[in-house]
XYZ file of C-alpha atoms in Angstrom:
616
model
C 23.350 -54.079 -4.130
C 26.714 -55.825 -5.223
C 26.639 -58.937 -2.853
C 23.021 -59.330 -4.057
C 24.300 -59.951 -7.929
C 27.404 -61.901 -6.227
C 25.269 -64.427 -4.574
C 22.537 -64.617 -7.764
C 25.455 -65.043 -10.004
C 26.609 -67.538 -7.327
C 23.981 -69.610 -7.497
C 23.577 -70.069 -11.009
C 27.101 -71.530 -11.215
C 26.050 -73.648 -7.969
C 23.522 -74.869 -10.102
C 25.096 -75.197 -13.475
C 27.382 -77.658 -11.888
C 24.676 -80.030 -9.972
C 22.214 -79.598 -13.005
C 23.890 -79.668 -16.064
C 25.513 -82.625 -15.400
C 23.158 -84.848 -17.009
C 20.162 -81.983 -18.955
C 20.046 -84.402 -21.409
C 19.386 -88.045 -20.224
C 23.319 -88.565 -21.414
C 24.078 -91.904 -21.054
C 20.942 -93.090 -20.398
C 19.229 -95.147 -23.566
C 16.321 -93.190 -24.927
C 13.276 -94.986 -24.790
C 11.285 -92.472 -27.898
C 11.235 -93.871 -31.030
C 13.724 -92.278 -33.219
C 15.045 -93.445 -35.257
C 18.105 -95.348 -35.388
C 20.134 -93.074 -38.959
C 19.705 -89.903 -39.781
C 18.458 -91.917 -43.429
C 15.413 -89.069 -44.695
C 13.418 -89.880 -47.721
C 10.314 -87.726 -48.102
C 7.813 -88.880 -47.805
C 4.281 -88.897 -50.581
C 0.697 -87.668 -49.201
C -2.941 -87.636 -50.725
C -5.274 -85.694 -49.122
C -8.826 -87.248 -49.050
C -11.942 -85.357 -47.482
C -13.985 -87.340 -45.537
C -18.079 -86.046 -46.827
C -21.219 -87.452 -44.349
C -23.084 -84.708 -47.712
C -26.141 -83.642 -45.007
C -23.907 -81.647 -42.114
C -22.838 -78.320 -42.308
C -20.684 -76.586 -44.513
C -20.279 -79.342 -46.653
C -20.545 -77.834 -49.511
C -18.040 -75.418 -48.746
C -15.211 -78.330 -47.736
C -15.960 -80.364 -50.928
C -14.988 -76.953 -52.722
C -12.014 -76.545 -50.489
C -10.798 -80.005 -51.307
C -12.115 -79.931 -54.981
C -10.015 -76.325 -55.407
C -7.736 -75.348 -53.215
C -7.038 -77.903 -51.003
C -2.298 -78.207 -50.586
C -0.168 -80.985 -49.730
C 2.380 -79.155 -47.081
C 6.598 -79.063 -48.677
C 7.386 -81.491 -47.535
C 5.636 -83.861 -49.096
C 5.506 -85.073 -52.611
C 2.253 -84.503 -53.427
C 0.112 -87.173 -54.341
C -3.353 -85.561 -55.398
C -5.567 -87.334 -57.329
C -9.111 -87.011 -59.292
C -11.180 -88.674 -56.078
C -10.355 -85.392 -53.963
C -13.518 -86.883 -51.135
C -15.479 -89.952 -50.460
C -18.953 -90.070 -49.149
C -20.188 -92.923 -46.720
C -23.551 -93.013 -45.944
C -23.187 -93.757 -42.416
C -23.959 -91.078 -39.537
C -20.841 -89.872 -37.933
C -22.193 -91.700 -34.399
C -22.319 -94.325 -36.807
C -19.412 -94.482 -38.421
C -17.144 -94.521 -35.235
C -19.141 -96.768 -33.355
C -16.805 -99.620 -32.400
C -18.761 -103.489 -34.167
C -18.087 -107.449 -33.256
C -15.486 -108.873 -30.551
C -18.476 -110.734 -29.687
C -17.834 -115.333 -28.652
C -20.398 -116.340 -31.061
C -21.229 -120.150 -32.357
C -20.310 -121.355 -35.738
C -22.344 -123.800 -38.126
C -20.693 -126.476 -36.082
C -21.283 -125.069 -33.011
C -16.920 -124.263 -31.775
C -17.337 -120.528 -30.121
C -15.781 -118.611 -31.993
C -14.984 -114.534 -32.139
C -16.196 -112.423 -34.292
C -14.718 -110.037 -36.363
C -13.447 -106.498 -34.695
C -15.299 -103.396 -37.310
C -13.855 -100.101 -36.522
C -13.867 -97.163 -38.140
C -10.653 -98.035 -39.278
C -11.802 -100.650 -41.157
C -14.580 -98.470 -42.009
C -13.334 -95.703 -43.669
C -10.348 -98.496 -45.158
C -13.119 -100.000 -46.936
C -13.991 -96.432 -48.577
C -10.247 -96.074 -49.635
C -10.493 -99.512 -51.789
C -13.919 -99.082 -52.898
C -12.709 -95.783 -54.789
C -9.556 -96.770 -56.099
C -7.955 -94.390 -53.949
C -4.654 -96.427 -53.920
C -5.205 -97.324 -57.205
C -4.938 -93.692 -58.190
C -2.344 -92.608 -56.133
C 0.097 -95.520 -57.795
C -1.791 -94.538 -61.308
C 0.115 -90.878 -60.879
C 3.972 -92.195 -59.351
C 3.480 -94.281 -63.000
C 2.213 -91.259 -64.832
C -0.283 -93.679 -66.486
C -2.172 -92.117 -68.929
C -5.545 -92.390 -70.705
C -4.179 -95.479 -72.691
C -3.597 -96.918 -69.610
C 0.424 -97.026 -69.574
C 2.848 -95.890 -68.176
C 6.524 -93.940 -66.790
C 8.959 -93.895 -64.646
C 9.620 -90.131 -65.249
C 7.691 -88.904 -62.201
C 9.059 -91.396 -60.003
C 12.918 -90.206 -61.967
C 12.438 -86.598 -61.088
C 11.089 -87.458 -57.634
C 14.187 -89.486 -57.295
C 16.467 -86.659 -58.305
C 15.224 -83.996 -55.932
C 14.692 -86.107 -52.664
C 18.441 -86.853 -53.526
C 21.034 -85.628 -50.562
C 24.267 -83.842 -51.640
C 26.175 -86.728 -50.890
C 23.385 -88.802 -52.476
C 25.073 -86.793 -55.558
C 28.678 -87.299 -54.830
C 28.123 -91.313 -54.450
C 25.937 -90.832 -57.856
C 28.869 -89.052 -60.017
C 31.310 -91.429 -59.338
C 29.345 -94.542 -60.094
C 29.058 -96.015 -63.974
C 25.409 -95.206 -63.670
C 25.870 -91.911 -62.800
C 22.167 -89.882 -62.252
C 20.924 -93.118 -63.890
C 20.523 -94.642 -60.057
C 19.451 -91.455 -58.617
C 16.670 -91.828 -60.499
C 16.532 -95.610 -59.905
C 16.056 -94.424 -56.310
C 12.695 -93.055 -56.908
C 11.180 -96.197 -57.112
C 11.375 -97.058 -53.237
C 9.541 -93.385 -52.537
C 6.897 -95.743 -53.231
C 6.766 -97.169 -50.673
C 6.203 -94.185 -48.594
C 3.066 -93.592 -49.833
C 0.837 -91.983 -48.017
C -3.074 -91.168 -48.147
C -4.794 -89.031 -45.663
C -8.456 -89.234 -44.712
C -9.675 -86.030 -43.288
C -12.941 -85.214 -40.969
C -13.569 -82.065 -40.268
C -17.030 -81.682 -37.735
C -18.239 -79.300 -35.584
C -17.512 -75.899 -38.062
C -19.807 -73.371 -36.834
C -19.101 -69.741 -37.942
C -17.085 -67.542 -34.353
C -21.174 -65.952 -34.382
C -22.521 -68.741 -33.892
C -20.171 -69.765 -31.603
C -20.682 -66.816 -29.206
C -24.893 -66.528 -29.476
C -24.324 -70.054 -28.178
C -22.733 -68.191 -25.283
C -24.943 -65.694 -24.483
C -27.759 -68.319 -24.836
C -25.910 -70.126 -21.688
C -25.024 -67.238 -20.047
C -28.916 -64.893 -20.462
C -30.079 -68.362 -19.056
C -27.275 -68.445 -16.380
C -28.155 -65.364 -15.331
C -31.987 -66.098 -15.055
C -31.039 -68.792 -12.956
C -28.809 -67.084 -10.345
C -31.555 -63.352 -10.362
C -28.312 -62.123 -11.754
C -27.360 -58.785 -14.683
C -27.006 -60.589 -17.649
C -23.855 -59.750 -19.713
C -23.005 -60.078 -23.502
C -19.913 -62.030 -23.871
C -17.152 -59.529 -26.074
C -17.234 -60.413 -29.629
C -13.586 -59.863 -30.662
C -13.159 -62.100 -33.856
C -14.638 -63.784 -36.944
C -14.183 -67.250 -38.564
C -14.974 -71.346 -38.353
C -14.233 -72.641 -35.359
C -13.913 -76.622 -35.314
C -11.682 -79.868 -35.394
C -10.034 -82.717 -36.955
C -9.533 -86.121 -36.896
C -7.032 -87.744 -39.396
C -7.143 -90.839 -40.372
C -4.073 -92.153 -42.117
C -3.231 -95.212 -43.748
C 0.248 -96.564 -46.022
C 0.008 -97.786 -49.093
C 1.808 -101.888 -48.910
C 4.381 -101.249 -52.187
C 6.770 -104.048 -50.992
C 8.426 -106.724 -53.344
C 5.497 -108.819 -53.442
C 3.027 -106.160 -54.631
C 6.209 -104.261 -56.397
C 7.062 -108.356 -58.237
C 2.494 -108.480 -59.463
C 2.537 -104.746 -60.413
C 6.331 -105.813 -63.108
C 4.629 -109.518 -64.449
C 0.580 -108.829 -64.867
C -0.169 -105.003 -64.447
C 2.768 -103.619 -66.128
C 1.475 -101.382 -70.099
C 4.122 -99.390 -71.714
C 4.017 -97.705 -74.863
C 4.288 -100.886 -77.350
C 4.450 -103.253 -74.116
C 2.969 -105.427 -74.281
C 2.948 -105.855 -78.193
C 0.310 -108.067 -78.320
C -3.028 -106.105 -78.094
C -5.713 -108.303 -76.386
C -2.795 -109.110 -74.045
C -1.972 -105.516 -73.387
C -5.707 -104.958 -72.643
C -5.989 -107.824 -69.863
C -3.530 -105.565 -67.792
C -5.301 -102.475 -68.116
C -8.214 -104.083 -66.736
C -6.049 -106.476 -64.017
C -5.230 -102.917 -63.042
C -7.807 -101.394 -62.754
C -9.655 -104.635 -61.302
C -6.344 -104.597 -58.682
C -6.856 -102.955 -55.350
C -3.585 -102.238 -53.713
C -3.072 -102.952 -50.045
C -3.264 -100.397 -47.094
C -2.526 -100.096 -43.780
C -3.567 -98.075 -40.944
C -0.723 -95.178 -39.358
C -2.445 -93.616 -37.170
C -5.458 -91.520 -36.381
C -4.845 -88.505 -34.718
C -7.397 -85.796 -33.721
C -7.033 -81.845 -33.688
C -8.031 -78.188 -33.646
C -9.036 -76.963 -36.329
C -9.693 -72.669 -36.640
C -10.040 -69.763 -39.626
C -9.536 -66.397 -37.820
C -9.681 -63.254 -37.441
C -9.720 -59.791 -35.073
C -12.665 -57.902 -35.880
C -11.160 -54.710 -37.377
C -12.292 -52.747 -33.997
C -9.688 -54.366 -32.074
C -6.968 -52.091 -33.062
C -3.267 -53.693 -33.811
C -4.862 -57.571 -32.856
C -6.894 -56.607 -36.122
C -5.482 -57.351 -39.479
C -4.728 -54.711 -41.755
C -7.103 -55.790 -44.051
C -9.884 -58.170 -43.440
C -9.770 -61.762 -44.840
C -13.017 -62.651 -47.229
C -15.195 -65.518 -45.267
C -13.967 -67.764 -48.536
C -10.425 -66.957 -47.483
C -11.054 -67.726 -43.781
C -12.735 -71.041 -45.007
C -9.871 -72.207 -46.536
C -7.209 -71.489 -43.287
C -9.118 -73.806 -40.969
C -8.809 -76.423 -43.193
C -5.082 -76.097 -43.910
C -4.723 -75.543 -40.505
C -6.268 -78.442 -39.688
C -3.936 -80.738 -42.093
C -0.883 -78.913 -40.421
C -1.989 -79.258 -37.245
C -3.346 -82.902 -37.264
C 0.067 -83.607 -39.094
C 2.493 -82.169 -35.802
C 0.370 -84.722 -33.712
C 1.040 -87.495 -36.481
C 4.966 -86.722 -36.161
C 4.671 -86.543 -32.018
C 4.530 -90.404 -32.507
C 5.603 -90.664 -36.217
C 9.152 -91.099 -36.737
C 8.798 -91.554 -40.746
C 7.040 -88.381 -40.710
C 9.233 -86.288 -38.766
C 13.324 -85.074 -41.062
C 16.052 -86.514 -40.008
C 20.015 -84.997 -41.545
C 23.308 -85.413 -40.555
C 24.878 -82.832 -38.341
C 27.601 -80.991 -40.858
C 29.157 -78.592 -38.657
C 28.997 -76.887 -35.404
C 29.598 -73.611 -34.416
C 27.105 -72.650 -35.673
C 25.546 -76.287 -36.253
C 24.729 -76.634 -39.958
C 21.979 -79.300 -41.347
C 20.913 -79.252 -44.991
C 17.459 -79.260 -45.393
C 15.489 -76.203 -45.800
C 11.943 -75.203 -46.263
C 11.720 -77.904 -48.658
C 11.775 -80.744 -45.441
C 9.691 -77.896 -43.298
C 11.510 -76.501 -41.856
C 10.806 -72.893 -40.097
C 12.141 -70.956 -37.810
C 13.233 -71.969 -34.350
C 11.796 -75.393 -34.655
C 13.334 -77.705 -31.789
C 15.564 -80.918 -33.252
C 17.055 -83.336 -31.058
C 20.787 -84.359 -31.897
C 21.486 -88.249 -31.528
C 23.927 -90.490 -31.741
C 23.535 -94.506 -32.340
C 25.860 -96.592 -29.690
C 25.938 -100.491 -28.541
C 25.692 -101.372 -24.742
C 28.257 -104.242 -23.829
C 25.740 -106.788 -25.243
C 26.502 -105.033 -28.731
C 22.952 -103.811 -28.647
C 22.012 -100.909 -30.746
C 20.402 -97.816 -28.786
C 20.092 -93.691 -29.433
C 21.614 -91.343 -27.020
C 20.183 -88.027 -27.071
C 23.205 -85.708 -27.290
C 21.759 -81.817 -27.193
C 18.767 -79.779 -28.501
C 19.414 -77.384 -31.123
C 16.907 -75.165 -32.787
C 16.319 -73.026 -36.101
C 18.049 -69.852 -36.579
C 18.504 -69.244 -40.578
C 16.428 -71.313 -42.315
C 17.508 -71.856 -46.041
C 15.006 -71.991 -49.266
C 16.226 -75.587 -50.960
C 13.013 -76.465 -52.416
C 15.192 -75.631 -56.055
C 18.092 -76.921 -54.629
C 19.165 -79.637 -57.462
C 22.154 -81.358 -57.952
C 23.867 -82.200 -55.324
C 24.939 -77.974 -53.398
C 22.621 -77.464 -51.461
C 23.034 -74.939 -49.143
C 23.035 -75.406 -44.765
C 20.254 -74.459 -43.149
C 22.014 -73.078 -39.336
C 20.552 -73.625 -35.802
C 21.697 -72.181 -32.142
C 22.031 -74.764 -29.063
C 20.007 -74.852 -25.959
C 21.200 -77.611 -24.532
C 23.189 -80.837 -24.136
C 27.309 -81.630 -24.723
C 29.078 -80.840 -26.991
C 27.649 -81.709 -30.704
C 30.088 -83.311 -33.641
C 29.842 -83.435 -37.306
C 28.945 -86.413 -39.762
C 28.987 -88.679 -36.362
C 25.909 -87.161 -34.796
C 22.359 -85.953 -36.767
C 19.496 -84.656 -35.578
C 15.699 -85.896 -35.522
C 12.306 -82.949 -36.317
C 10.992 -82.804 -32.387
C 8.038 -80.343 -32.621
C 7.388 -78.997 -29.084
C 4.222 -76.058 -28.838
C 6.183 -73.377 -28.235
C 5.285 -72.804 -24.635
C 6.631 -71.193 -21.607
C 5.890 -71.730 -17.627
C 7.116 -69.760 -15.140
C 7.325 -69.863 -11.354
C 8.958 -68.262 -9.272
C 8.819 -66.292 -5.562
C 10.899 -62.314 -5.450
C 12.462 -60.932 -2.148
C 14.916 -58.822 -1.646
C 12.783 -55.439 -2.547
C 9.758 -53.807 -1.829
C 7.788 -55.400 -4.822
C 8.628 -59.622 -4.483
C 6.595 -62.285 -3.740
C 4.794 -65.128 -5.742
C 4.877 -64.817 -9.489
C 4.437 -66.852 -12.752
C 4.631 -65.926 -16.373
C 3.088 -68.449 -19.283
C 5.072 -67.046 -21.998
C 4.672 -68.008 -26.273
C 7.664 -68.388 -28.709
C 6.360 -65.675 -31.001
C 8.682 -66.584 -33.099
C 8.075 -69.992 -34.986
C 5.090 -68.273 -35.792
C 8.293 -66.871 -39.318
C 8.120 -68.750 -41.255
C 11.289 -68.966 -43.062
C 11.875 -65.269 -42.237
C 14.998 -63.458 -41.665
C 13.685 -62.693 -37.852
C 15.633 -62.707 -34.232
C 15.234 -66.180 -32.842
C 13.346 -66.962 -29.040
C 11.573 -64.220 -29.136
C 8.559 -64.416 -26.855
C 5.339 -62.788 -26.052
C 3.872 -63.751 -22.303
C 1.673 -62.765 -19.614
C 2.345 -62.461 -16.171
C 0.981 -62.644 -12.513
C 2.279 -62.447 -8.932
C 0.410 -61.811 -5.806
C 2.336 -60.638 -2.642
C 1.397 -60.044 1.349
C 3.125 -56.937 2.796
C 1.871 -54.234 5.535
C 1.084 -50.535 4.901
C -0.547 -47.554 7.133
C -2.845 -47.409 4.440
C -5.389 -45.795 6.904
C -3.582 -42.643 7.676
C -1.445 -42.280 4.859
C -2.817 -39.498 2.664
C -6.686 -40.588 3.455
C -6.994 -38.013 6.329
C -7.538 -40.531 8.528
C -6.596 -42.074 12.383
C -3.227 -42.396 12.719
C -3.741 -47.086 12.927
C -0.639 -49.580 12.561
C 0.740 -51.228 10.246
C -1.992 -53.889 8.507
C -0.618 -56.286 5.908
C -2.723 -55.796 2.597
C -2.572 -58.100 -0.973
C -1.128 -56.725 -3.767
C -2.405 -58.314 -6.947
C -0.276 -57.747 -10.277
C -1.246 -58.859 -13.831
C 0.346 -57.739 -17.417
C 1.967 -58.529 -20.350
C 5.306 -58.235 -22.807
C 7.700 -59.270 -24.596
C 11.812 -61.178 -24.249
C 14.600 -62.925 -25.639
C 16.080 -65.267 -24.637
C 19.962 -65.578 -25.710
C 21.896 -68.974 -25.009
C 25.388 -69.488 -24.383
C 28.044 -71.557 -22.774
C 25.436 -74.615 -24.484
C 23.457 -75.354 -21.516
C 22.845 -70.959 -19.979
C 21.423 -68.484 -21.228
C 20.249 -64.852 -20.314
C 16.592 -63.429 -21.461
C 16.052 -59.599 -21.516
C 12.545 -59.115 -21.155
C 9.752 -55.556 -20.727
C 6.328 -55.229 -20.158
C 3.448 -53.135 -18.817
C 1.698 -54.256 -15.720
C -1.851 -53.639 -13.693
C -1.355 -53.788 -9.434
C -3.888 -53.193 -7.483
C -5.111 -53.111 -3.283
C -8.333 -53.571 -2.003
C -8.669 -53.620 1.878
C -11.909 -52.491 4.201
C -11.834 -49.914 7.280
C -14.388 -51.791 8.846
C -16.083 -55.474 8.656
C -19.077 -54.344 8.314
C -17.514 -51.458 5.602
C -19.391 -52.707 1.740
C -17.275 -51.519 -0.388
C -13.856 -51.420 0.028
C -10.859 -49.121 -1.203
C -9.493 -50.108 -4.184
C -5.834 -48.540 -5.110
C -4.558 -49.443 -7.864
C -2.130 -48.284 -10.571
C -0.031 -48.668 -14.007
C 3.834 -49.846 -13.982
C 6.834 -50.489 -16.508
C 8.355 -53.721 -15.208
C 11.522 -54.470 -17.105
C 14.741 -56.329 -16.440
C 17.162 -59.667 -17.287
C 16.804 -63.532 -16.393
C 19.294 -65.764 -16.047
C 18.948 -69.584 -16.183
C 21.039 -72.824 -15.877
C 19.448 -76.169 -17.379
C 18.372 -78.517 -15.488
C 16.902 -80.944 -18.232
C 16.473 -79.285 -21.899
C 12.498 -78.242 -20.856
C 13.562 -77.701 -16.849
C 15.503 -74.255 -16.483
C 16.477 -73.250 -12.820
C 16.279 -69.168 -13.098
C 16.900 -66.677 -11.283
C 15.813 -62.928 -12.486
C 16.398 -59.061 -11.361
C 13.595 -57.274 -11.996
C 12.724 -53.267 -12.102
C 9.418 -51.660 -11.404
C 8.582 -48.157 -11.934
C 4.248 -47.554 -11.285
C 2.996 -44.445 -11.595
C 0.220 -42.615 -10.534
C -2.911 -44.134 -7.936
C -6.146 -44.657 -8.818
C -8.541 -44.873 -5.949
C -11.814 -46.026 -5.658
C -14.661 -47.280 -3.271
C -17.424 -49.095 -4.329
C -18.713 -46.351 -7.451
C -16.652 -43.362 -6.058
C -13.517 -42.316 -7.199
C -10.818 -40.133 -5.702
C -8.773 -37.753 -6.737
C -5.162 -37.894 -5.535
C -1.997 -36.432 -6.741
C 0.604 -39.386 -5.413
C 2.674 -41.798 -6.575
C 1.966 -45.426 -6.184
C 5.209 -45.378 -4.104
C 4.653 -42.530 -1.676
C 1.336 -44.065 -1.535
C 2.852 -47.295 0.012
C 6.043 -46.408 0.136
C 8.978 -46.918 -1.348
C 6.822 -49.112 -3.576
C 8.981 -49.873 -7.111
C 12.619 -50.662 -8.125
C 15.185 -53.586 -7.901
C 14.107 -57.240 -6.679
C 15.351 -60.537 -7.380
C 13.498 -63.332 -8.030
C 14.213 -67.412 -8.050
C 11.859 -69.586 -10.165
C 12.096 -72.771 -11.803
C 10.608 -72.517 -16.154
C 9.258 -75.297 -17.687
C 8.694 -75.621 -21.719
C 6.583 -77.449 -23.554
């Protein structure tokens, strides 16, 4: 026993020495599209529904967007009066790409037709409905007389300011005015997100469709039809998001100031004022397409008869539909954040041990969210590149939505990979992950071994900003092992026979908790409830096998060392405590008063497992 544990420990040390030399691609230029500094300002978001009018749930979607849709906290709310735009095209035509052919013009010269895509068509819909104008009007607090002011821009400038900005402003002649003026820069971070929900079905419709398919399959194969188990209710569909940025560069700003600006008593000439108002109404602020992404959208809950999986109070149909809409928006934004750096939060590291960053719920931070620690460097040719130094996750999230005035608290993080973090020199950037882990391993040194696998999910990420432990995961696991036991003569009253190799299949579910130390090490206690079964036939011609099964407690602890920030070498110590044997053969059930470890001699206790863990 002591030798085995020593062997495990020495393996961990060896792996750490070999693999964690370069756990975060140290010394290499990071190729991902990371920002080159910690500068981050709030983006403003306008949500608009794409309406096909005659599609299922069109009325419900418009009702939600008109009354209840909300912009996520990390964005400034730029919702405008127009909440949906209608297309006269059907879905197939809207998403059809046309043009691009070579044709002769009136002079007989070969020219290429312009390519028309869904992006072009939706951009035209935004322009035709004057969405961009409504957004700019909101920024400048335009009133019913067509007059603008800077109140909202100044308010957002202060809300966007960091503690360092307040410190700089307080030492300048302009003071707080400097922060208010900085709000004008936020105009360049105005986005319009057009949301196209499709394929929405109730769970009843989904179950009915599956039953119909299974009924046809059963009829074709002359087998018994078995209805699908109906465990959930609600709605399921998908969303396509078209993201555009309003162009408000220096040239547009100049046009706005010189030709469109109207304020109280400016211009004094009434005709000039009316001309400017008319110019603004007819002006089209340009749009730049950023990205189109697709995501799943669900508003589901377990049925009341599903025990602990079901909510204590069932949500109404309207609440579930709102959940579908909100989840679609949030899922789509996460997809955008993967490849669009402007939407990813960035901030300087202000403390270490623990790592501290002055961000919080205002920036959309939630518990156990992943961030990369980056450092800006220059190569031998004096070219800038970004080096990823470490990986951190949030463990204490502050609510800073009311923090204005340069006295923001600090959210705390723990390190899961990488090298030493240096405050003020390095910065962190949001790096969303799925919270999924896959473990594959092989167990030796005990009666219960063989090949095993586990799929984990980080449920701590679902807790928002709640004060709960980090890195709590739920998992499902399975294992398979081939081992010889003299089952035929053991407690069955059959003739003595030689040991025969039998296959054991194990399935289970449980919980685990990661603890990180030394930056690249972790240990993880876990507990699971497993089901194990084995089947065999006395003869090849036996139509029904004997089926042995039991339930068992599975507990243990895992030690891991990083190979990269998302791959670990793991060593685990398992302990299995099985229950009694259950035996059946076809429809027959046998009563056996025996422990699993008696029937399959000593099949219990410790085993040692080695493997790899992949995190996504």
